[in-house]
Amino acid sequence: MIAWLDAGQPFPPLSSALKHPNGLLAAGADLSPGRLLAAYRQGIFPWYSGDEPILWWSPDPRMVLIPSELKISRSLAKTLRNRGHEIRFDSAFDAVLEGCATRGAGHGATGSSTWITDEMRAAYLRLHQLGYAHSAETWIEGELAGGLYGVAIGRMFYGESMFTRVRDASKMAMVHLVRRLQRQGFGMVDCQMHTAHLASLGARAIPRSEFSLRLQELVDYAATPGKWNVSDAENDVPA
């Protein structure tokens, strides 16, 4: 059995999360900014389909990407050097949400995008307005070709979903995002669950206990939420 959360009720300890399905911790509550930020600070995220109550997860192991461990294949590096694309941050957050909901690779790039309901979109748009949720976008010939969005707290980034309309467009956005995070002193990107797509960029699984310890060190860094510089990636082209 899992806990049912009423308004204001704290999350149960992560040790009570189910093994099958992996990481299911609790149900209920709401998607208010306070609840979402409290969840992320503890390594918990919401994931549910439209006909379910809100479900909260903390899987073990946890897929993460350490910025210094980013891997770029030769073919991707060649694509990144091509000046036919532009990388932007936070210039079209709502459009990225739309792309993830309709053509996305899913939650943590797991393959299912049915969880991005109108309720979820409204919740993350509110986090974006508050300066916590951000998008990384690949633009080609003036069109949004792919991207991703997630949540930043302290020096921790939580990836939520990505989509692509042009080959490697989401990977290009991810590379520039990770480079930006590395410059800003971020220590870890939460990728939530394993996918070959993320593993190809250097993401790896670590025990939830290790993830929680690293997380607590990173979320407590003082950082003022706010919109990111749209063109912050303009000089960040990998060799």
Coordinates of N, CA and C in Angstrom, one line a residue, residues 3-14 16 25-29 34-35 38-39 42 44 56:
A3 N 0.9 5.7 0.6 CA 0.2 6.7 1.4 C -0.6 7.6 0.5
W4 N -1.8 8.0 1.0 CA -2.6 9.0 0.3 C -2.4 10.3 1.0
L5 N -2.0 11.3 0.2 CA -1.6 12.6 0.7 C -2.8 13.6 0.7
D6 N -3.1 14.1 1.9 CA -4.1 15.2 2.0 C -3.4 16.5 1.9
A7 N -4.1 17.6 1.7 CA -3.5 18.9 1.6 C -2.6 19.2 2.8
G8 N -1.4 19.6 2.6 CA -0.5 19.9 3.7 C 0.2 18.8 4.3
Q9 N -0.1 17.6 4.0 CA 0.5 16.4 4.5 C 1.8 16.1 3.9
P10 N 2.9 15.9 4.7 CA 4.2 15.7 4.1 C 4.3 14.3 3.4
F11 N 5.4 14.2 2.5 CA 5.6 13.0 1.9 C 6.1 11.9 2.9
P12 N 5.8 10.7 2.6 CA 6.4 9.6 3.5 C 7.9 9.4 3.2
P13 N 8.6 8.7 4.0 CA 10.1 8.5 3.7 C 10.2 7.7 2.4
L14 N 11.3 8.0 1.7 CA 11.6 7.4 0.4 C 11.7 5.8 0.6
S16 N 9.8 3.9 1.9 CA 8.5 3.2 1.8 C 8.1 3.1 0.4
L25 N 5.5 6.0 -4.6 CA 5.7 6.4 -3.2 C 4.3 6.8 -2.6
A26 N 3.5 7.6 -3.3 CA 2.3 8.2 -2.7 C 1.4 8.6 -3.8
A27 N 0.1 8.9 -3.4 CA -0.9 9.4 -4.3 C -1.6 10.6 -3.6
G28 N -2.2 11.4 -4.5 CA -3.1 12.5 -3.9 C -2.3 13.8 -3.9
A29 N -2.8 14.7 -3.0 CA -2.3 16.1 -2.9 C -2.6 16.9 -4.1
G34 N 4.3 25.0 -4.2 CA 4.9 24.6 -2.9 C 5.0 23.1 -2.8
R35 N 4.0 22.4 -3.3 CA 4.1 20.9 -3.2 C 5.1 20.4 -4.2
A38 N 8.7 21.1 -2.9 CA 9.0 20.2 -1.8 C 9.3 18.8 -2.3
A39 N 8.6 18.4 -3.3 CA 8.8 17.1 -3.9 C 10.2 17.0 -4.5
Q42 N 13.2 16.6 -2.3 CA 13.4 15.3 -1.7 C 13.6 14.2 -2.7
I44 N 11.6 13.5 -5.4 CA 10.3 13.0 -5.7 C 9.7 13.7 -6.9
W56 N 3.1 10.0 -7.1 CA 4.4 10.5 -6.8 C 5.5 9.4 -6.7

